mmCIF file with all atom_site columns, C-alpha atoms and ligand atoms in Angstrom:
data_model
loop_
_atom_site.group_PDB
_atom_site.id
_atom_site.type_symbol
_atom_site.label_atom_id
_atom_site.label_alt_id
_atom_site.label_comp_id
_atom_site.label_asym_id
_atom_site.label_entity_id
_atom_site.label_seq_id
_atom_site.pdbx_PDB_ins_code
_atom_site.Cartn_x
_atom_site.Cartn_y
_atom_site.Cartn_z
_atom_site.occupancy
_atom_site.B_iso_or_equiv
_atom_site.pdbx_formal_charge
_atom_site.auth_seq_id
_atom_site.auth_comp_id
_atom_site.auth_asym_id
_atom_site.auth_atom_id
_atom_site.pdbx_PDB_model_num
ATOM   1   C  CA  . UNK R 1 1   ? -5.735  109.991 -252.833 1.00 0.00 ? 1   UNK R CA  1
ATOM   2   C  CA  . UNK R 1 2   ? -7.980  110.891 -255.749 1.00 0.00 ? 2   UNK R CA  1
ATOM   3   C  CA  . UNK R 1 3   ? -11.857 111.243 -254.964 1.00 0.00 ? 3   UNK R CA  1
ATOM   4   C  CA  . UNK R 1 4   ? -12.486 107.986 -256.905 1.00 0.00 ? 4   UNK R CA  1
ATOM   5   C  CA  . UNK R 1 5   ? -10.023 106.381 -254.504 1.00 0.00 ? 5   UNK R CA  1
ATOM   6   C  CA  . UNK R 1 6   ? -11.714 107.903 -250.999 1.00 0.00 ? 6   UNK R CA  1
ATOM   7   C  CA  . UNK R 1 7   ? -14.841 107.081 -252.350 1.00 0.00 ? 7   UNK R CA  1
ATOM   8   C  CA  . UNK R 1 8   ? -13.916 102.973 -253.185 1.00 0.00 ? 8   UNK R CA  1
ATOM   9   C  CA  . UNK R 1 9   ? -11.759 103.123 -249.998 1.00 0.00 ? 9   UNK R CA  1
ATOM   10  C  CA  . UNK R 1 10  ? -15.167 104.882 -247.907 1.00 0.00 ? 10  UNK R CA  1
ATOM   11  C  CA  . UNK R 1 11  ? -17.308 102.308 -249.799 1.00 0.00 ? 11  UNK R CA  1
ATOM   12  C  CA  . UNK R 1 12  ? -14.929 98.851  -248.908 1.00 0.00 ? 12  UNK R CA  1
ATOM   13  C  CA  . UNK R 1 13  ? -15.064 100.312 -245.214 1.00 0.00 ? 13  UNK R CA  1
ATOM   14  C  CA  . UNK R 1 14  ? -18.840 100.955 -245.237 1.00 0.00 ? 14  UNK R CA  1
ATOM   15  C  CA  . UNK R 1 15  ? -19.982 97.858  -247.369 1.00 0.00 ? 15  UNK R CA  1
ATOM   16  C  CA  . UNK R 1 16  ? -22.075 100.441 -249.271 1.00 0.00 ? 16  UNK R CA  1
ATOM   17  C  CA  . UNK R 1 17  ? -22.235 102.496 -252.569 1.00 0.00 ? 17  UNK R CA  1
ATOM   18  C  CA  . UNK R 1 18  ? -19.714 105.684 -251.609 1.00 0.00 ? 18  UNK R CA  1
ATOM   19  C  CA  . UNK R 1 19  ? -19.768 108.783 -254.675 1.00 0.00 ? 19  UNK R CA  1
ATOM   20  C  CA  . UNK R 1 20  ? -17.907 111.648 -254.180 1.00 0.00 ? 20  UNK R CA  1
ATOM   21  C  CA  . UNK R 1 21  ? -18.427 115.642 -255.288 1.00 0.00 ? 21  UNK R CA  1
ATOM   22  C  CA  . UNK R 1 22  ? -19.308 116.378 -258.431 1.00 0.00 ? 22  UNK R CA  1
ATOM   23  C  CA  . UNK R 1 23  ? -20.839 113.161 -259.242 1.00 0.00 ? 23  UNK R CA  1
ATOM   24  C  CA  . UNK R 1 24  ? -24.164 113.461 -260.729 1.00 0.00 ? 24  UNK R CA  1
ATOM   25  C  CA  . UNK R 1 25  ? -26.136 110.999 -258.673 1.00 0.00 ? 25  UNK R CA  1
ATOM   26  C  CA  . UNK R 1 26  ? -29.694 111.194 -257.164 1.00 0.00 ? 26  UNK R CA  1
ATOM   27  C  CA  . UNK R 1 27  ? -30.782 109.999 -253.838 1.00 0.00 ? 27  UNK R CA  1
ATOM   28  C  CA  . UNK R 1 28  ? -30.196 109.603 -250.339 1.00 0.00 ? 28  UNK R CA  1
ATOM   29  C  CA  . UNK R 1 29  ? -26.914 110.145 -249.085 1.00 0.00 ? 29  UNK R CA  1
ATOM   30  C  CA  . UNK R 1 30  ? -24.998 110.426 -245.127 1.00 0.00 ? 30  UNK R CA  1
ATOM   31  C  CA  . UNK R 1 31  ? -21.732 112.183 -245.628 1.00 0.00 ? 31  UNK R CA  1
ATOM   32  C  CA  . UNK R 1 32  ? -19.198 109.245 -244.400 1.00 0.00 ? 32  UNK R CA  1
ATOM   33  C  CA  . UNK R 1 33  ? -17.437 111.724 -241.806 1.00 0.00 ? 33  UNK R CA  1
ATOM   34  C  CA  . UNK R 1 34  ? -20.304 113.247 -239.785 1.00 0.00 ? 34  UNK R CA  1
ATOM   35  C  CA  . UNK R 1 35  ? -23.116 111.238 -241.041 1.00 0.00 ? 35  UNK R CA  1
ATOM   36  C  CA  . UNK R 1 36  ? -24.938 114.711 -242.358 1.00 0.00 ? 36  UNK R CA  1
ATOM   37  C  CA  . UNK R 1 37  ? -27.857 113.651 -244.789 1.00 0.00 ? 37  UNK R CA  1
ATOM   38  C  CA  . UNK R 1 38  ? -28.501 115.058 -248.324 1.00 0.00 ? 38  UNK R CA  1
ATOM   39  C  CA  . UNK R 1 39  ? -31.471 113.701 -250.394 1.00 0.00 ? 39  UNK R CA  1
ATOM   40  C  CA  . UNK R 1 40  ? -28.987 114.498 -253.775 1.00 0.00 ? 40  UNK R CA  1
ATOM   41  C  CA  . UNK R 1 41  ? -30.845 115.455 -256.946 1.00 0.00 ? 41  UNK R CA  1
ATOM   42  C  CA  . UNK R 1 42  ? -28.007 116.712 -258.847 1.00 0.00 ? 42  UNK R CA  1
ATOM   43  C  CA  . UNK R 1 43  ? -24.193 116.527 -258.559 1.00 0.00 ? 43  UNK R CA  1
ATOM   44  C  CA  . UNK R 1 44  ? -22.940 115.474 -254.996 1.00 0.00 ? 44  UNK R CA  1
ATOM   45  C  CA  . UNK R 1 45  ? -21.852 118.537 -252.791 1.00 0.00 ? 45  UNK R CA  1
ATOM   46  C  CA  . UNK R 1 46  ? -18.943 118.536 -250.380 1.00 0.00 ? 46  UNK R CA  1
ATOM   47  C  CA  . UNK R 1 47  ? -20.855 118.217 -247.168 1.00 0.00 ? 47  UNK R CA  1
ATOM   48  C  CA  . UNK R 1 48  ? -22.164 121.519 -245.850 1.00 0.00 ? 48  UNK R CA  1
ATOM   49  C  CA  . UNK R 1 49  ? -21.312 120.360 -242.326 1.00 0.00 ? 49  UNK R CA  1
ATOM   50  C  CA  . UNK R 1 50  ? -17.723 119.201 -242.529 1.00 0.00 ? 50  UNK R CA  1
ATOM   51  C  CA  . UNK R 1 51  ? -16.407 119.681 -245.570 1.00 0.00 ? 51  UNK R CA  1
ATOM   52  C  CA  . UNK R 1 52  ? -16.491 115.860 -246.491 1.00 0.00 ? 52  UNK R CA  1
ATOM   53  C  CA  . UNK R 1 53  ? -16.388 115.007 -250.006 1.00 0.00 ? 53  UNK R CA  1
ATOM   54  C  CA  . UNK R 1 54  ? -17.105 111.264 -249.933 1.00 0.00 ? 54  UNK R CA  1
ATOM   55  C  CA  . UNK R 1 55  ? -20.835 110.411 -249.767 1.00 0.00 ? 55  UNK R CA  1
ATOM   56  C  CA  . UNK R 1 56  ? -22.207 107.046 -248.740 1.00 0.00 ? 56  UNK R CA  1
ATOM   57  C  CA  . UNK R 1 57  ? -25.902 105.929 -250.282 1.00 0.00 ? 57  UNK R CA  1
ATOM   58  C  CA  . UNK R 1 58  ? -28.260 105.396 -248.070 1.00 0.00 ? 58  UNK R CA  1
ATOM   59  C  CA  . UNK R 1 59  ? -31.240 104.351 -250.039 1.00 0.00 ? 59  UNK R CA  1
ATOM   60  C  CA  . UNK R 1 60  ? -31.887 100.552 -250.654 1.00 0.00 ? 60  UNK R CA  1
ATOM   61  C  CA  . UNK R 1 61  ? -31.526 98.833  -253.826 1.00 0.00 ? 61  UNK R CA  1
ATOM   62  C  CA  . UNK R 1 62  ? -29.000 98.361  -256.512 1.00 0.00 ? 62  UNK R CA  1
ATOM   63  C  CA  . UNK R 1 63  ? -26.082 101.004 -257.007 1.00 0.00 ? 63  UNK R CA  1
ATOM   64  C  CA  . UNK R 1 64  ? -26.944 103.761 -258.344 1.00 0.00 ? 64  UNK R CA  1
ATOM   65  C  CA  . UNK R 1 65  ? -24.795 105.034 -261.802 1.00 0.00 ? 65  UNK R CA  1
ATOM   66  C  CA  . UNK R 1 66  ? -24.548 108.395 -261.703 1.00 0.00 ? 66  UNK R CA  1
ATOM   67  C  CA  . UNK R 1 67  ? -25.185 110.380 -265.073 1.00 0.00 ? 67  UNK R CA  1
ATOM   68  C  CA  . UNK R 1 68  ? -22.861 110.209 -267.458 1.00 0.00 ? 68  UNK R CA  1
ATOM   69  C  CA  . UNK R 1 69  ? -21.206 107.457 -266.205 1.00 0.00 ? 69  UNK R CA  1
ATOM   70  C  CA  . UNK R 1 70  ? -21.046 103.524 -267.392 1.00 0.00 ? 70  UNK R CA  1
ATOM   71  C  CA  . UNK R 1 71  ? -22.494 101.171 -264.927 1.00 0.00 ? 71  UNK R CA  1
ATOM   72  C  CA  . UNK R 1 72  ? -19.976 99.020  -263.687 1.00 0.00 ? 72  UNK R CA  1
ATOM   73  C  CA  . UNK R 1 73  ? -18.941 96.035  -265.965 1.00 0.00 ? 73  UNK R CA  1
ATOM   74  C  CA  . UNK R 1 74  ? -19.721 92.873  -265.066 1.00 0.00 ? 74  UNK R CA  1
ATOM   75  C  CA  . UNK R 1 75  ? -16.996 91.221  -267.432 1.00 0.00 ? 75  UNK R CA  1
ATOM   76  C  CA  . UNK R 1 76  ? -18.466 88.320  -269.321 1.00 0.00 ? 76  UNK R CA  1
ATOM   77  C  CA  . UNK R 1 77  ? -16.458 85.325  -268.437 1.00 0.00 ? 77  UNK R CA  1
ATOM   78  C  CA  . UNK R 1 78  ? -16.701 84.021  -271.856 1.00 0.00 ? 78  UNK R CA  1
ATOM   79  C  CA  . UNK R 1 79  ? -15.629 87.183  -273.396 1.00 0.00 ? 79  UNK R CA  1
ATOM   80  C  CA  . UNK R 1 80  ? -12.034 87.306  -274.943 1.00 0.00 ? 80  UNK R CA  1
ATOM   81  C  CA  . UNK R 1 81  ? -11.079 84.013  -273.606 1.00 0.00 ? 81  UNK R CA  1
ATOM   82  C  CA  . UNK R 1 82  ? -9.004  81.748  -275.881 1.00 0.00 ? 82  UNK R CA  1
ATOM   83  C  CA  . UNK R 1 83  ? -11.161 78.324  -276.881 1.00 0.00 ? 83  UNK R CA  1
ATOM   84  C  CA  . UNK R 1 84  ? -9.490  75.412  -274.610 1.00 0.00 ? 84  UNK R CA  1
ATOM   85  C  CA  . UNK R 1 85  ? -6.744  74.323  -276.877 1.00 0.00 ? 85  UNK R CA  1
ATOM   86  C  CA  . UNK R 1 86  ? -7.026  70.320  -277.326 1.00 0.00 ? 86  UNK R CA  1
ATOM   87  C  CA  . UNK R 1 87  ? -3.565  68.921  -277.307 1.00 0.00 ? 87  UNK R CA  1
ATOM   88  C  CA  . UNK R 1 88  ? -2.852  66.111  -278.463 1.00 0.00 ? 88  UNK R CA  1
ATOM   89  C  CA  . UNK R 1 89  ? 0.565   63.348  -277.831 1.00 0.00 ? 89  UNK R CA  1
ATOM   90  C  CA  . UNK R 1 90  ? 1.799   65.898  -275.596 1.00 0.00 ? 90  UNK R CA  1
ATOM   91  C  CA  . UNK R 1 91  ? 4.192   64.208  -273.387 1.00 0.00 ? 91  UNK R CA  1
ATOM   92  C  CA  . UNK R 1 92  ? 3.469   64.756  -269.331 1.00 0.00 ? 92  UNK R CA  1
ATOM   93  C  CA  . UNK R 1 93  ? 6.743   63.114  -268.501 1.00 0.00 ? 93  UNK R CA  1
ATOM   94  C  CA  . UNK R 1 94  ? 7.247   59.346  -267.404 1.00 0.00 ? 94  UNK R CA  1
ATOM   95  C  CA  . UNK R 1 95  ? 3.805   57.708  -265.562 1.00 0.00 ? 95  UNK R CA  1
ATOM   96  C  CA  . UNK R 1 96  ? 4.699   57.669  -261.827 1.00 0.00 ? 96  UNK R CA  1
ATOM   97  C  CA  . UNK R 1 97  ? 6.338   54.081  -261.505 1.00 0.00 ? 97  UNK R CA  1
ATOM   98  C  CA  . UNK R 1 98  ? 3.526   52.176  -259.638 1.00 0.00 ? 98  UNK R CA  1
ATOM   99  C  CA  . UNK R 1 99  ? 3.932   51.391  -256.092 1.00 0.00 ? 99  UNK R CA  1
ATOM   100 C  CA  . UNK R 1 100 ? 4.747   47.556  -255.219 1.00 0.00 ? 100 UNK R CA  1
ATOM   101 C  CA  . UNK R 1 101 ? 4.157   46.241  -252.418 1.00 0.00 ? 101 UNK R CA  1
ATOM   102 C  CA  . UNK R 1 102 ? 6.000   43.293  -251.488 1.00 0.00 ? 102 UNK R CA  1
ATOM   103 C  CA  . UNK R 1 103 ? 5.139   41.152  -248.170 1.00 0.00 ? 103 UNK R CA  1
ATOM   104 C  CA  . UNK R 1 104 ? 7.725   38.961  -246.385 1.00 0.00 ? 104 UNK R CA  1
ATOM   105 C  CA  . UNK R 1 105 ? 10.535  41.239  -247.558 1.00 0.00 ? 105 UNK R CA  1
ATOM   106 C  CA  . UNK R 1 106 ? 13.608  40.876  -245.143 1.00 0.00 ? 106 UNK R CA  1
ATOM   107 C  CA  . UNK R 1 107 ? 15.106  43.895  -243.944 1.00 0.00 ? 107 UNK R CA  1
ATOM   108 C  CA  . UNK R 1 108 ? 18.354  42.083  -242.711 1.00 0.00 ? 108 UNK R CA  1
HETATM 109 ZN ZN1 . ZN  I 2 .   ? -19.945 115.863 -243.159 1.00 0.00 ? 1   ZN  I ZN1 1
#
């Protein structure tokens, strides 16, 4: 598993921003294995405790992007989609026969 992966994996567990080393992200971080805290200036360390590389943030507000990094794209639902194509006279296949009811209808 790549960092990118342990840190999305850390971050579905923990239902909170995960980065791993070497990404360039400030704030305040708990390593996700032993819960040692960092306030990160600079790139994210492994954890001088255990070794971790996956760091969860801690601080409140929206996810951070670290530097050099796009912020995650929100895709535009209108972007690249086809105009709704109109057809018309296309044939849907024979109208469902309506139901008759009949009263007084001998079954013998
Ligand atoms: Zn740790």
């Amino acid at each position: 598993m790549s960092p990118a992966q342990g840190a999305q994996e850390a971050e579905r567990r923990l239902g909170k921003p995960c980065f791993h080393v070497g990404q360039r992200v400030p704030g305040f971080f708990g390593c996700v294995a032993c819960q040692f805290q960092i306030r990160n200036r600079k790139a994210l360390p492994t954890c001088p405790q255990c070794g971790e590389i996956i760091w969860c943030y801690l601080d409140d507000g929206p996810r951070p992007v670290p530097e050099g990094e796009d912020p995650v794209q929100v895709p535009d639902p209108t972007a690249g989609q086809q105009p709704v194509k109109v057809e018309e006279g296309v044939d849907l296949g024979a109208p469902a026969a309506p139901v008759i009811v009949e009263e007084g209808v001998k079954l013998e």
